[in-house]
Amino acid sequence: MEKPARNWASKREQKAQTMKKIEHLLDGKYVPTEAIIEVLETVIQPGDKVVLEGDNQKQASFLSKSLEQVNTDKVNQLHMIMSSISRPEHLTIFEKGIAAKIDFSYAGAQSTRVAQMIEDGTMKLGDIHTYLELYGRLFVDLIPNVVLVAADKADKQGNLYTGYNTEETPTIVEAAAFKDGIVIVQVNEVVDELPRVDIPSDWIDIVVLADQPYQLEALFTRDPQNITELQILMAMMALKGIYAEHEVQSLNHGIGFNTAAIELLLPTYGETLGIKGKVAKNWVLNPHPTMIPAIESGWVESIHSFGGEVGMEKYIAARPDVFFVGKDGTMRSNRALSQTAGQYAVDMFIGSTLQLDYEGNSSTVTKGRLSGFGGAPNMGHNPGGRRHSTPAWQSLRDEKDPLGKGQKLVVQMVETYSSNKKPVFVETLDALDVQKQAGLANAPVMIYSDDTTHIVTEEGIAYLYKATSKEQKQAAIAAIGGVTPLGMTSTKESLDELRAAGIVKLPEDLGIKRSDAKRSLLAAQTVDDLIEWSDGLYQPPMKFRTWS
Amino acid sequence: MEKPARNWASKREQKAQTMKKIEHLLDGKYVPTEAIIEVLETVIQPGDKVVLEGDNQKQASFLSKSLEQVNTDKVNQLHMIMSSISRPEHLTIFEKGIAAKIDFSYAGAQSTRVAQMIEDGTMKLGDIHTYLELYGRLFVDLIPNVVLVAADKADKQGNLYTGYNTEETPTIVEAAAFKDGIVIVQVNEVVDELPRVDIPSDWIDIVVLADQPYQLEALFTRDPQNITELQILMAMMALKGIYAEHEVQSLNHGIGFNTAAIELLLPTYGETLGIKGKVAKNWVLNPHPTMIPAIESGWVESIHSFGGEVGMEKYIAARPDVFFVGKDGTMRSNRALSQTAGQYAVDMFIGSTLQLDYEGNSSTVTKGRLSGFGGAPNMGHNPGGRRHSTPAWQSLRDEKDPLGKGQKLVVQMVETYSSNKKPVFVETLDALDVQKQAGLANAPVMIYSDDTTHIVTEEGIAYLYKATSKEQKQAAIAAIGGVTPLGMTSTKESLDELRAAGIVKLPEDLGIKRSDAKRSLLAAQTVDDLIEWSDGLYQPPMKFRTWS
């Protein structure tokens, strides 16, 4: 037995030394707002792995703005880990040399700039992840040295209230707090008594009162005014041909007008189908305002949320039977648990996409934009680790295979031509070009054909899971491809065959008249209507208000 | 807009009423130990969904023993949700009618009795789950009314220290605390000041000092004395033919002597392969005592753990650079996060099984025993939602497919004949019989053939992911099937072809001499050796001590 001498607490000792260096700035766990740059320059070492909380909605904006201002002689070459690249300074830190490498999940508004910076070498890409795999790596091979997070309130001891927009804060903090990393949190407010403690002060090293509240984006609000009759037609087909057909009890809706239309049809068209109380009961979902009429009409048993949505605070607080709300009366979100539930515990994921190839692979990465994955692939795949069954899951079982099991419904809803007049069906995904451009190991496919069970267009539904060959799958997509190049390859003979086999259903096969798809079917036609449904509890942000 | 009148806070009101009924028993959040049965009889309503913390290791044994004693006129027909059915009273409550229905993950020692009770209708089965899907359902369609959990210590306010064996406690508590469920926790000790707060008192309703500490099982300890030379041979093959071959950097090991042998060969045989610092660096793993020599020899960068292991407390506390340890100096485990990491963030899962069919599907369910799934399928499948790549992951990519991606290594290690002298390869899994017997929707397969990339036996390694047809896969398994009925179907011609294609490797193909597989290769040959490696910090439970 040869044992090299080794210090087994090197990270702990380094942390103690680092904290000693800012001792003169600390009052308990607090540092003065104006001292934050000095604090960051002292506690962050060159090359450190740093998690900067850029959530889907909540941004640690005070800390990111401060990080942008550090002296690059002191802080440089950082390896950033961020679930969302959202703010300009998230990229400026790379231009300045403060950071060198990035591992991320989602780039959203910064996706063009991210692609550019990777191409020109300003930013070295670790990899692009889904949320859950990025969280997983925080405990495996991307263990952070420093984490910079945001909370609503802290008490004098440094206990945190993260409340409504808890999102991923506890997950990030846990990875650092239990591996001798340094946890720095910006708070909007310091109070004597918290509404409730969400994260214990024992997990926190440094608290700083931010100069202004953290940035929070309303990402999940869709104004019913902008829902088209084509989207209403597709929503009717989805409700009858998928929700009712498969008895979908639990589900996630992606962001977008297609699914917003479904939400607003539940209390109207859905009611006429007689499926209330049988389908769409248990949701994993951000609090979409367009869910209000369905909730008020008694469709919804429960909603667990990844994060919050601006304006929904009071409404949610008044509906604790539906939402996850703490003793103090405010919502608790949790992105890691909600993604886990969305992967393993729901019958269906339904969302939109920007491109689908002829086999049914889809991507939201289009030329020059490296938008990343977010959480959609966690929910939009058939979870190989799932073992329990539900009616919807079981309805997709291959009965000929004695070891067969059910399958998750993964549904893509697209109009055959996108808003920029380009066909949504393409021979080759732009993702392949972006892969080369950014030097990615694999093409950034959002949802693979193998996982996609249904595609809905304004022409009909393709039940892809019933196709027995690649060719039949492509024919089914072509059959609902309208006048796109792919759609034009479909023949009447092929369509008839596919309809006879139940692989394709047109509106008439579902007993739906195109002329019935009217805006008057929407339970709410404006944001005002949503407010009214909510008894005035929903308070939309200014940009969604049409009145002065 | 028609809106039915509705109380949107019915659960909250019911909870307030219930808590009022035990007001006379409460001192802050505390109830007297001897009042627990009265408390349970008052707060649990007939038919309630109740989570009883039966973890993999930690058991809320005081609460389960108390639940067994409630008056069945008051408490009955409960719907139990338990990740592990471990203790006799977990089943007695069904015999008494206190509980009627069960959703669970793992049955372990009680698996025969569980199968029996389902068959005779004493226990109505909801479904059998993996850990992550059961946790997910706590936030979707199995939202609990009451949860009964265990913690080490509480302070006067009811803040909890769950420390070393945190396991799934925070996940269960979160599901109830934020949906107006009632959280009851048994604690081993009440203290003035906690080592650290793991769960804030705001999430807790009722605390009770248990009559004795919670039950805690040592499940992951394997005595090196019992490792055979056949297991050492297989471990050598795995290390050279899989770990080194694919550059496996991050991984999970299942429980068992096969993987314990690998752990004990890292500092000896592994050293000779020159792969130290390149492979097996980042682990998701319970703190196996057989990991000590590899840790001490500098192989291991990090270990994140689902739970603890009895006897490893002091050793872990002294190795914070490797394990996840809090500021207070004790480990933090977290089953939900560790399973997420094990699913999404590691290169490889490797474990043993009881039966493999000729296609490579495996099951640990054997006649009359309904053992459930635990966490193995979460880690032992190719995660369809993963998007980042690593060398090992990428080494399994199909390079001909432009939209191809990497794959997780899922390795099964089995001796061709099990300890009961039966062939491990069977034409039909017992799981199919058990499916019928217990009325399951699908056969309880632990790991599917589609996910299994390698099988290791004492005869060689089958690289199943390279097989291009079902027939070739079966031939590859037969080629390493020894003198089992399946193995006897293999011909020299087939073996030669498979070796030429690199689909099968025998020890000689890997440059391994069978005669080199000696017990002297083990870095520790006894539990004493492990203690010595640990500088006396490892303190095994009595049953693993060979001295008096």
mmCIF file of N, CA, C and O in Angstrom, chain B residues 77 93 100 132 407 474 529:
data_model
loop_
_atom_site.group_PDB
_atom_site.id
_atom_site.type_symbol
_atom_site.label_atom_id
_atom_site.label_comp_id
_atom_site.label_asym_id
_atom_site.label_seq_id
_atom_site.Cartn_x
_atom_site.Cartn_y
_atom_site.Cartn_z
ATOM 1 N N GLN B 77 -57.654 2.527 4.394
ATOM 2 C CA GLN B 77 -57.702 2.690 2.930
ATOM 3 C C GLN B 77 -56.685 3.699 2.406
ATOM 4 O O GLN B 77 -56.924 4.359 1.382
ATOM 5 N N ILE B 93 -49.401 -2.932 7.556
ATOM 6 C CA ILE B 93 -50.451 -1.910 7.463
ATOM 7 C C ILE B 93 -51.476 -2.263 6.381
ATOM 8 O O ILE B 93 -52.631 -1.866 6.470
ATOM 9 N N ALA B 100 -54.442 0.516 1.588
ATOM 10 C CA ALA B 100 -55.079 -0.326 0.584
ATOM 11 C C ALA B 100 -54.279 -0.394 -0.711
ATOM 12 O O ALA B 100 -54.235 -1.418 -1.369
ATOM 13 N N LEU B 132 -36.707 8.291 -9.891
ATOM 14 C CA LEU B 132 -36.982 9.623 -10.452
ATOM 15 C C LEU B 132 -38.428 9.774 -10.919
ATOM 16 O O LEU B 132 -39.010 10.844 -10.790
ATOM 17 N N GLN B 407 -23.716 7.852 -27.312
ATOM 18 C CA GLN B 407 -24.586 6.955 -26.547
ATOM 19 C C GLN B 407 -23.950 6.697 -25.196
ATOM 20 O O GLN B 407 -22.726 6.732 -25.048
ATOM 21 N N GLN B 474 -27.516 -11.705 -30.659
ATOM 22 C CA GLN B 474 -27.674 -12.986 -29.948
ATOM 23 C C GLN B 474 -26.422 -13.840 -30.097
ATOM 24 O O GLN B 474 -25.979 -14.478 -29.134
ATOM 25 N N ASP B 529 -7.978 -4.480 5.658
ATOM 26 C CA ASP B 529 -7.145 -3.726 4.712
ATOM 27 C C ASP B 529 -7.795 -2.376 4.373
ATOM 28 O O ASP B 529 -7.111 -1.369 4.229
#
